[in-house]
Amino acid sequence: MLYNKPAHVLHDMLKKKEISAAELLEDVLSRTDATEEKVGAYLTRTQEEARKQAEAADKKIASGCEIPFLAGIPGAIKDNICTNGVTTTCASKILEHFVPPYDATVMKKLNNESPVILGKTNLDEFAMGGSTENSAYHMTHNPWGLECVPGGSSGGSAAAVAAGSAIWALGSDTGGSIRQPASFCGVVGMKPTYGRVSRYGLVAYASSLDQIGPLTRDVTDCANILNVIAGHDEMDSTSSAAEVPDYTKSLVEDVKGLKIGVPKEYFTDGIDAEVSKAVRNAISKFEDMGAEVREISLPHTEYAISAYYIIAPAEAATNLERYDGVSYGERVDGIDVVELMTNTRTAKFGKEVKRRIMIGNYALSAGYYDAYYLKAMKVRTLIQKDYTDAFNQVDVIMTPAAPTPAYKIGSITNPLQMYLMDICTVPLNLAGLPGISVPCGFSSNRMPIGLQIIGKPLDEATLIRAAYTYEQSQDDKNILPEL
Ligand code: GLN
């Protein structure tokens, strides 16, 4: 059984020639064949290409040269990241047959490592949602409880890593889409600082918030994959020019003197009691290990959802203008160009995407711009300031990654209720800060719970050190569900 091991363990086994990349791939493929019908993590599987990549990795290993971390290790890519020659649908009917003629920068960086790419994972259409129920194709089920959602929008990536149908995956996070599914599926997920990882080739949802990041079995894998994908890119003018440290240097057990802020706004009635308890237990563990814990306040937290659900739809409405059946996207004909565009967008966009386009255009329209968009941007500044003030006192902030564990598929039908579920994650995106979700226990019905650790801008290293120290203190690391 190889599919249940983290990438760093498999990397060592490959290096010592205890296993081959081909053998590892077949193990993961047969696990996927056995689980995929129940879980539905993938939109596209690329087995044949993967077999060629495994063969190439084996050749590299046989040649005796130093092998990169991901060489021969099978992973999966969220289907809103452009993959040269492989369909990239964003889980939307409008991009059903879109085959990018180029690779996203993260794919280029990954491909230098000679990894094995298993395919493209399911998501909420255009990454808009928190449950993967908004995919235009099929539902993804949480491997820990098949009647539950895997979270979203990177639900396919999180479910694949949890099910053993990928060793690692990439996701994207605009308002929580890496951290919340990681928390729902019991895996590690990191949203790096805005600009730490190039967005070139990530299909844009809300450009001032979007960021790509890893979903992995453990913190060691997270650090290693961040090493591969982080860094400046001339193709993304918002990518940071700051030097990328070697994140594996932060894989040390040491939180002595680490100042942890616990914001009181995150432990209110809206947060499930079992989640609060698990997160508080995790925080006391840090205290036992020598960290200093203090209560802090992030006073504008309650306005984060309102601001986010103006800013994100406003940017989305603009970004999605290009799918008109002429410049981009599937076409549904009409008697003239206006009818053609109307027919196309009516038929090919799903309900939630249309809702966001309408909210966004409304908020940006001449009469309402000041009242909505401008006001939301002012709130965004206040939220950023909350964090700046907090980080004058503490090194990291700890909160739940989501207000509840994974809930039943179909149980949230009101869009507003769904938006409110993002309360723990969206403030960071508005402030551009890095955050990681690490498993910190289970609910009474055995659904995973995630601890979110929030860091200063570009301080992913401290997040990794804190998360790693916590992970090492736990007995049951890297456990996969039975399925
Ligand atoms: N759930 C949030 C939304 O629907 C976040 C999605 C994301 O991070 N892509 O916008």
Coordinates of C-alpha atoms and ligand atoms in Angstrom, one line a residue:
M1 CA 0.0 0.0 0.0
L2 CA 1.7 3.2 -1.2
Y3 CA -1.2 5.5 -1.9
N4 CA -1.6 6.3 1.9
K5 CA 1.9 7.7 2.4
P6 CA 3.0 11.3 2.3
A7 CA 5.1 12.5 -0.6
H8 CA 8.3 12.9 1.5
V9 CA 8.2 9.2 2.6
L10 CA 7.6 8.1 -1.0
H11 CA 10.4 10.4 -2.2
D12 CA 12.8 8.6 0.2
M13 CA 11.6 5.2 -1.0
L14 CA 12.1 6.2 -4.6
K15 CA 15.5 7.5 -3.9
K16 CA 16.5 4.3 -2.2
K17 CA 15.0 2.4 -5.1
E18 CA 12.7 0.5 -2.8
I19 CA 9.9 1.3 -5.1
S20 CA 9.6 2.6 -8.7
A21 CA 7.5 5.5 -9.9
A22 CA 5.6 3.2 -12.2
E23 CA 4.7 0.9 -9.2
L24 CA 3.7 3.9 -7.1
L25 CA 1.5 5.2 -9.9
E26 CA -0.3 1.9 -10.5
D27 CA -1.0 1.7 -6.7
V28 CA -2.6 5.2 -6.7
L29 CA -4.5 4.4 -10.0
S30 CA -6.0 1.3 -8.6
R31 CA -7.0 3.1 -5.4
T32 CA -8.6 5.8 -7.6
D33 CA -10.4 3.1 -9.6
A34 CA -11.8 1.7 -6.4
T35 CA -12.8 5.0 -4.8
E36 CA -13.6 7.4 -7.6
E37 CA -17.2 6.2 -8.1
K38 CA -18.0 7.0 -4.5
V39 CA -15.9 10.2 -4.1
G40 CA -15.9 11.8 -7.6
A41 CA -12.8 14.0 -7.0
Y42 CA -11.8 14.2 -10.7
L43 CA -13.2 15.9 -13.8
T44 CA -10.5 14.6 -16.1
R45 CA -8.1 11.7 -15.5
T46 CA -4.9 11.5 -17.5
Q47 CA -3.7 8.0 -16.8
E48 CA -1.8 7.4 -20.1
E49 CA 0.1 10.7 -19.8
A50 CA 0.8 9.8 -16.2
R51 CA 2.3 6.5 -17.1
K52 CA 4.7 8.2 -19.5
Q53 CA 5.6 10.7 -16.8
A54 CA 6.3 7.9 -14.3
E55 CA 8.5 6.2 -16.9
A56 CA 10.4 9.4 -17.4
A57 CA 10.8 9.8 -13.6
D58 CA 12.1 6.2 -13.3
K59 CA 14.7 7.0 -16.0
K60 CA 15.8 10.0 -14.1
I61 CA 16.1 8.1 -10.8
A62 CA 18.0 5.2 -12.5
S63 CA 20.5 7.7 -14.0
G64 CA 21.7 8.3 -10.4
C65 CA 21.4 12.1 -10.4
E66 CA 19.9 14.0 -7.5
I67 CA 16.1 13.8 -7.9
P68 CA 13.8 16.7 -7.2
F69 CA 11.2 16.3 -4.4
L70 CA 8.2 15.6 -6.6
A71 CA 9.9 13.3 -9.1
G72 CA 7.6 10.4 -9.7
I73 CA 5.1 11.5 -7.1
P74 CA 1.5 11.5 -8.4
G75 CA -0.6 14.7 -7.8
A76 CA -3.7 16.3 -9.0
I77 CA -4.5 19.8 -10.2
K78 CA -7.6 21.9 -9.7
D79 CA -9.4 22.3 -12.9
N80 CA -9.1 26.1 -13.0
I81 CA -5.3 26.0 -13.5
C82 CA -4.3 25.9 -17.1
T83 CA -2.6 22.7 -18.2
N84 CA -1.1 22.7 -21.7
G85 CA -3.0 20.2 -23.9
V86 CA -5.3 19.0 -21.0
T87 CA -8.9 20.3 -20.8
T88 CA -9.4 23.0 -18.2
T89 CA -13.2 23.5 -17.6
C90 CA -13.4 25.4 -14.3
A91 CA -16.3 23.0 -13.8
S92 CA -18.3 25.2 -16.1
K93 CA -20.2 24.2 -19.2
I94 CA -18.9 27.4 -20.9
L95 CA -15.4 26.0 -20.9
E96 CA -16.4 22.3 -21.5
H97 CA -14.0 21.9 -24.4
F98 CA -11.3 24.5 -23.5
V99 CA -7.8 23.0 -24.0
P100 CA -5.2 25.6 -22.9
P101 CA -2.4 26.0 -25.4
Y102 CA 0.0 26.9 -22.5
D103 CA 0.9 25.9 -19.0
A104 CA 0.2 28.1 -15.9
T105 CA 3.5 29.2 -14.3
V106 CA 2.9 26.8 -11.4
M107 CA 2.6 23.9 -13.9
K108 CA 5.9 25.0 -15.5
K109 CA 7.6 25.0 -12.1
L110 CA 6.1 21.6 -11.2
N111 CA 7.0 20.1 -14.5
N112 CA 10.7 20.9 -13.9
E113 CA 10.5 18.4 -11.0
S114 CA 9.3 15.5 -13.2
P115 CA 6.1 14.8 -11.2
V116 CA 3.3 12.5 -12.3
I117 CA 0.0 14.4 -13.0
L118 CA -3.1 12.3 -12.5
G119 CA -5.6 14.7 -13.8
K120 CA -7.8 17.7 -13.0
T121 CA -10.0 18.0 -10.0
N122 CA -13.6 19.1 -9.4
L123 CA -14.5 22.5 -8.0
D124 CA -17.4 24.9 -7.7
E125 CA -18.0 26.5 -11.1
F126 CA -15.2 29.2 -11.5
A127 CA -14.3 28.5 -7.9
M128 CA -17.5 30.2 -6.7
G129 CA -18.7 28.3 -3.7
G130 CA -17.7 26.4 -0.6
S131 CA -19.0 22.9 -1.1
T132 CA -18.2 21.8 -4.7
E133 CA -22.0 21.5 -5.2
N134 CA -21.8 24.3 -7.8
S135 CA -19.8 22.1 -10.2
A136 CA -21.7 21.9 -13.5
Y137 CA -20.6 18.3 -13.9
H138 CA -21.0 16.2 -10.8
M139 CA -20.9 16.2 -7.0
T140 CA -17.8 15.4 -5.0
H141 CA -18.3 13.4 -1.8
N142 CA -16.3 13.8 1.4
P143 CA -14.1 10.7 1.9
W144 CA -14.8 10.8 5.6
G145 CA -18.5 10.7 5.2
L146 CA -19.8 10.2 1.7
E147 CA -23.1 12.0 2.4
C148 CA -21.2 15.2 3.3
V149 CA -19.6 17.8 1.1
P150 CA -15.8 17.9 0.8
G151 CA -15.9 21.7 1.1
G152 CA -14.9 24.0 -1.7
S153 CA -14.2 25.3 -4.0
S154 CA -11.1 23.1 -4.2
G155 CA -13.2 20.1 -3.0
G156 CA -11.9 17.7 -5.6
S157 CA -8.3 18.4 -4.7
A158 CA -9.0 18.0 -1.0
A159 CA -11.1 14.9 -1.5
A160 CA -8.4 13.3 -3.8
V161 CA -5.7 13.8 -1.2
A162 CA -7.9 12.4 1.6
A163 CA -9.1 9.5 -0.4
G164 CA -5.7 8.4 -1.5
S165 CA -6.4 9.1 -5.1
A166 CA -3.6 11.7 -5.2
I167 CA -0.6 12.1 -2.9
W168 CA -0.7 15.9 -3.2
A169 CA -2.8 18.5 -5.1
L170 CA -2.9 22.1 -6.0
G171 CA -5.9 24.3 -5.2
S172 CA -6.8 28.0 -5.4
D173 CA -8.0 30.2 -2.6
T174 CA -10.0 33.4 -3.1
G175 CA -12.0 33.4 0.1
G176 CA -11.0 30.1 1.7
S177 CA -11.1 27.5 -1.1
I178 CA -7.9 25.7 0.0
R179 CA -8.2 26.0 3.8
Q180 CA -11.9 25.2 4.2
P181 CA -11.9 22.0 2.1
A182 CA -8.6 21.0 3.7
S183 CA -10.3 21.3 7.1
F184 CA -13.4 19.4 5.9
C185 CA -11.3 16.5 4.5
G186 CA -8.7 16.3 7.2
V187 CA -5.7 17.3 5.1
V188 CA -3.2 20.2 5.2
G189 CA -4.0 23.2 3.0
M190 CA -2.1 26.5 2.7
K191 CA -3.1 29.8 1.1
P192 CA 0.2 31.7 0.6
T193 CA 0.5 35.5 0.9
Y194 CA -1.1 37.2 -2.0
G195 CA 1.6 37.4 -4.6
R196 CA 3.8 34.7 -3.2
V197 CA 2.8 32.3 -6.0
S198 CA 2.2 33.4 -9.6
R199 CA -1.4 33.5 -10.7
Y200 CA -0.4 33.4 -14.4
G201 CA -2.5 30.7 -15.9
L202 CA -5.0 30.5 -13.0
V203 CA -8.4 31.3 -14.5
A204 CA -9.3 34.5 -12.8
Y205 CA -12.2 34.7 -10.3
A206 CA -11.3 37.7 -8.2
S207 CA -7.9 38.9 -9.2
S208 CA -7.1 40.9 -6.0
L209 CA -7.8 37.9 -3.8
D210 CA -6.9 34.7 -5.8
Q211 CA -3.9 32.7 -4.8
I212 CA -2.7 29.1 -5.6
G213 CA -1.5 26.8 -2.9
P214 CA -0.9 23.1 -1.9
L215 CA -3.1 20.5 -0.4
T216 CA -1.1 17.8 1.2
R217 CA -1.0 14.9 3.6
D218 CA 1.2 16.7 6.1
V219 CA 3.1 19.9 6.8
T220 CA 6.4 18.5 5.4
D221 CA 4.8 18.0 2.0
C222 CA 3.3 21.5 2.2
A223 CA 6.7 23.1 2.8
N224 CA 8.3 21.1 0.0
I225 CA 5.6 22.0 -2.6
L226 CA 5.6 25.7 -1.6
N227 CA 9.3 25.6 -2.3
V228 CA 8.5 24.5 -5.9
I229 CA 5.7 26.9 -6.7
A230 CA 6.6 30.1 -4.9
G231 CA 8.5 33.0 -6.4
H232 CA 8.4 36.0 -8.6
D233 CA 7.1 35.7 -12.2
E234 CA 7.4 38.3 -14.8
M235 CA 4.1 37.1 -16.3
D236 CA 2.2 38.1 -13.1
S237 CA 2.8 41.8 -12.2
T238 CA 1.3 41.2 -8.8
S239 CA 3.7 38.5 -7.9
S240 CA 6.2 39.4 -5.1
A241 CA 9.8 40.0 -5.8
A242 CA 10.8 39.0 -2.3
E243 CA 13.3 36.2 -2.0
V244 CA 11.8 32.8 -1.4
P245 CA 13.3 31.1 1.7
D246 CA 13.8 27.4 1.8
Y247 CA 10.6 26.4 3.6
T248 CA 12.0 23.0 4.6
K249 CA 14.3 24.8 7.0
S250 CA 11.2 25.7 9.0
L251 CA 10.3 22.0 9.6
V252 CA 11.6 22.2 13.2
E253 CA 9.8 21.5 16.4
D254 CA 10.0 24.8 18.2
V255 CA 7.3 27.1 19.3
K256 CA 9.0 28.3 22.5
G257 CA 8.1 32.0 23.0
L258 CA 6.0 32.1 19.9
K259 CA 3.3 34.7 20.5
I260 CA -0.1 33.5 19.5
G261 CA -3.1 35.8 19.2
V262 CA -6.6 34.3 19.7
P263 CA -9.2 36.7 18.3
K264 CA -12.3 36.7 20.5
E265 CA -14.5 37.4 17.4
Y266 CA -13.8 33.9 16.2
F267 CA -15.2 32.1 19.2
T268 CA -18.8 33.2 19.2
D269 CA -22.2 31.6 19.0
G270 CA -21.9 31.1 15.2
I271 CA -19.0 28.7 15.7
D272 CA -19.9 25.0 16.3
A273 CA -19.1 24.0 19.9
E274 CA -17.1 21.0 18.9
V275 CA -15.1 23.1 16.5
S276 CA -14.4 25.7 19.2
K277 CA -13.4 23.0 21.6
A278 CA -11.0 21.2 19.2
V279 CA -9.4 24.5 18.2
R280 CA -9.0 25.7 21.8
N281 CA -7.5 22.3 22.7
A282 CA -5.0 22.7 19.9
I283 CA -4.1 26.2 21.1
S284 CA -3.5 24.9 24.7
K285 CA -1.2 22.3 23.2
F286 CA 0.9 25.1 21.8
E287 CA 0.9 26.7 25.3
D288 CA 2.1 23.4 26.8
M289 CA 4.9 23.4 24.2
G290 CA 6.1 26.9 25.4
A291 CA 4.1 29.3 23.2
E292 CA 2.6 32.4 24.8
V293 CA -1.2 32.7 24.1
R294 CA -3.1 35.9 24.4
E295 CA -6.6 37.1 23.5
I296 CA -6.7 39.7 20.8
S297 CA -9.4 41.6 18.9
L298 CA -10.0 41.9 15.2
P299 CA -12.9 44.3 15.5
H300 CA -14.0 44.5 11.9
T301 CA -14.3 40.8 11.4
E302 CA -18.1 41.0 11.3
Y303 CA -18.0 43.1 8.2
A304 CA -15.7 40.8 6.3
I305 CA -18.4 38.7 4.6
S306 CA -20.3 41.8 3.4
A307 CA -17.2 43.4 2.0
Y308 CA -16.0 40.2 0.4
Y309 CA -19.4 39.5 -1.3
I310 CA -19.2 42.9 -2.9
I311 CA -15.5 42.9 -3.9
A312 CA -15.3 39.3 -5.2
P313 CA -18.4 39.4 -7.3
A314 CA -17.4 42.9 -8.7
E315 CA -14.1 41.4 -9.8
A316 CA -15.8 38.2 -11.0
A317 CA -18.3 40.1 -13.1
T318 CA -15.4 41.9 -14.8
N319 CA -13.3 38.8 -15.3
L320 CA -16.1 36.7 -16.7
E321 CA -17.1 39.3 -19.3
R322 CA -14.8 37.5 -21.7
Y323 CA -17.0 34.4 -21.9
D324 CA -19.4 35.6 -24.5
G325 CA -19.2 32.8 -27.1
V326 CA -17.0 35.0 -29.3
S327 CA -13.8 35.7 -27.5
Y328 CA -14.0 32.8 -25.2
G329 CA -16.3 29.9 -24.4
E330 CA -18.7 27.5 -26.0
R331 CA -21.2 29.3 -28.3
V332 CA -24.9 29.1 -28.5
D333 CA -26.1 30.8 -31.7
G334 CA -28.5 33.7 -32.1
I335 CA -29.9 35.9 -34.9
D336 CA -27.4 38.7 -34.1
V337 CA -24.4 39.2 -31.8
V338 CA -26.5 40.4 -28.8
E339 CA -28.7 37.4 -29.0
L340 CA -25.7 35.1 -29.5
M341 CA -24.0 36.4 -26.4
T342 CA -27.2 36.3 -24.3
N343 CA -28.0 32.8 -25.4
T344 CA -24.5 31.7 -24.7
R345 CA -24.3 33.1 -21.2
T346 CA -27.8 32.1 -20.3
A347 CA -27.3 28.5 -21.3
K348 CA -23.7 27.9 -20.2
F349 CA -23.3 29.7 -16.9
G350 CA -24.7 28.1 -13.7
K351 CA -27.0 29.7 -11.2
E352 CA -24.4 30.8 -8.7
V353 CA -22.1 32.3 -11.4
K354 CA -25.0 34.3 -12.8
R355 CA -25.9 35.5 -9.3
R356 CA -22.4 36.8 -8.7
I357 CA -22.2 38.5 -12.1
M358 CA -25.5 40.3 -11.3
I359 CA -24.3 41.3 -7.8
G360 CA -21.0 42.4 -9.2
N361 CA -22.4 44.5 -12.0
Y362 CA -24.9 46.1 -9.7
A363 CA -22.3 47.0 -7.1
L364 CA -20.1 48.6 -9.9
S365 CA -22.9 50.4 -11.7
A366 CA -22.6 54.2 -11.8
G367 CA -25.4 54.9 -9.3
Y368 CA -24.3 52.4 -6.7
Y369 CA -20.5 52.3 -7.0
D370 CA -19.9 54.6 -4.0
A371 CA -22.5 53.0 -1.8
Y372 CA -21.3 49.4 -2.4
Y373 CA -17.9 48.9 -4.1
L374 CA -16.1 51.9 -2.6
K375 CA -17.6 51.3 0.8
A376 CA -16.5 47.6 0.7
M377 CA -13.0 48.7 -0.3
K378 CA -12.9 51.0 2.8
V379 CA -14.0 48.1 5.0
R380 CA -11.2 46.1 3.4
T381 CA -8.7 48.7 4.5
L382 CA -10.1 48.5 8.1
I383 CA -9.7 44.8 8.1
Q384 CA -6.2 45.1 6.9
K385 CA -5.5 47.5 9.7
D386 CA -7.0 45.1 12.3
Y387 CA -4.3 42.6 11.3
T388 CA -1.5 45.2 11.2
D389 CA -2.4 46.2 14.8
A390 CA -2.7 42.6 15.9
F391 CA 0.7 41.6 14.4
N392 CA 2.3 44.4 16.4
Q393 CA 1.6 42.2 19.4
V394 CA 1.7 38.6 18.2
D395 CA 3.6 36.4 15.7
V396 CA 0.7 34.3 14.5
I397 CA -3.1 34.2 15.0
M398 CA -5.1 31.0 15.5
T399 CA -8.7 30.4 14.7
P400 CA -11.0 27.7 13.3
A401 CA -10.6 27.2 9.6
A402 CA -14.4 26.8 9.2
P403 CA -17.3 27.4 11.6
T404 CA -18.5 23.8 11.3
P405 CA -17.3 20.4 10.2
A406 CA -18.4 19.2 6.8
Y407 CA -22.2 19.3 6.4
K408 CA -24.6 17.1 4.5
I409 CA -24.8 17.5 0.7
G410 CA -27.9 19.6 -0.2
S411 CA -28.4 20.8 3.4
I412 CA -27.6 24.5 2.7
T413 CA -29.9 25.9 0.1
N414 CA -29.9 29.6 1.0
P415 CA -27.0 31.4 -0.7
L416 CA -26.7 33.9 2.2
Q417 CA -26.3 31.0 4.7
M418 CA -23.6 29.5 2.4
Y419 CA -21.8 32.9 2.2
L420 CA -21.8 33.2 6.0
M421 CA -19.9 29.8 6.2
D422 CA -16.8 31.7 4.9
I423 CA -16.4 33.9 7.9
C424 CA -13.2 32.3 9.2
T425 CA -11.4 32.4 5.9
V426 CA -12.3 35.5 3.9
P427 CA -10.8 38.1 6.2
L428 CA -7.3 36.8 5.3
N429 CA -7.9 37.1 1.6
L430 CA -9.1 40.7 2.0
A431 CA -5.8 41.4 3.9
G432 CA -3.6 39.3 1.5
L433 CA -2.2 37.3 4.4
P434 CA -1.0 33.7 4.4
G435 CA -3.0 31.0 6.3
I436 CA -2.7 27.3 6.8
S437 CA -5.3 24.7 7.9
V438 CA -4.0 21.7 9.8
P439 CA -6.1 18.8 11.1
C440 CA -6.8 19.2 14.9
G441 CA -9.3 16.5 15.7
F442 CA -12.7 15.2 14.8
S443 CA -16.3 15.9 15.6
S444 CA -18.4 13.4 17.5
N445 CA -19.6 12.0 14.2
R446 CA -15.9 11.6 13.1
M447 CA -15.7 14.5 10.6
P448 CA -12.3 16.3 10.6
I449 CA -11.8 19.8 12.1
G450 CA -9.1 22.2 11.0
L451 CA -7.0 24.7 13.0
Q452 CA -6.2 27.8 10.9
I453 CA -2.9 29.6 11.6
I454 CA -2.6 33.1 10.1
G455 CA 0.7 34.8 9.6
K456 CA 2.3 38.1 8.8
P457 CA 2.7 39.0 5.1
L458 CA 5.3 36.6 3.5
D459 CA 5.9 34.8 6.8
E460 CA 4.8 31.4 5.6
A461 CA 8.0 30.1 7.3
T462 CA 6.5 30.7 10.8
L463 CA 3.2 29.1 9.8
I464 CA 5.1 26.0 8.7
R465 CA 7.2 25.9 11.9
A466 CA 4.1 26.2 14.1
A467 CA 2.0 23.8 12.1
Y468 CA 4.8 21.2 11.9
T469 CA 5.4 21.4 15.7
Y470 CA 1.8 20.9 16.4
E471 CA 1.5 18.0 13.9
Q472 CA 4.5 16.2 15.4
S473 CA 2.9 16.5 18.9
Q474 CA -0.1 14.5 17.6
D475 CA -0.3 10.7 17.8
D476 CA -2.6 10.2 14.8
K477 CA -1.0 12.0 11.9
N478 CA -1.8 11.4 8.3
I479 CA -4.7 9.1 8.8
L480 CA -6.9 8.4 5.8
P481 CA -10.5 7.4 6.0
E482 CA -11.5 3.7 5.5
L483 CA -13.8 4.3 2.5
Ligands
GLN1 N1 -16.6 30.3 -0.8 C1 -16.0 31.5 -1.2 C2 -16.7 32.0 -2.5 O1 -17.6 31.4 -2.8 C3 -14.5 31.3 -1.5 C4 -14.3 30.6 -2.8 C5 -12.8 30.6 -3.2 O2 -11.9 30.8 -2.3 N2 -12.5 30.3 -4.4 O3 -16.4 33.0 -3.0

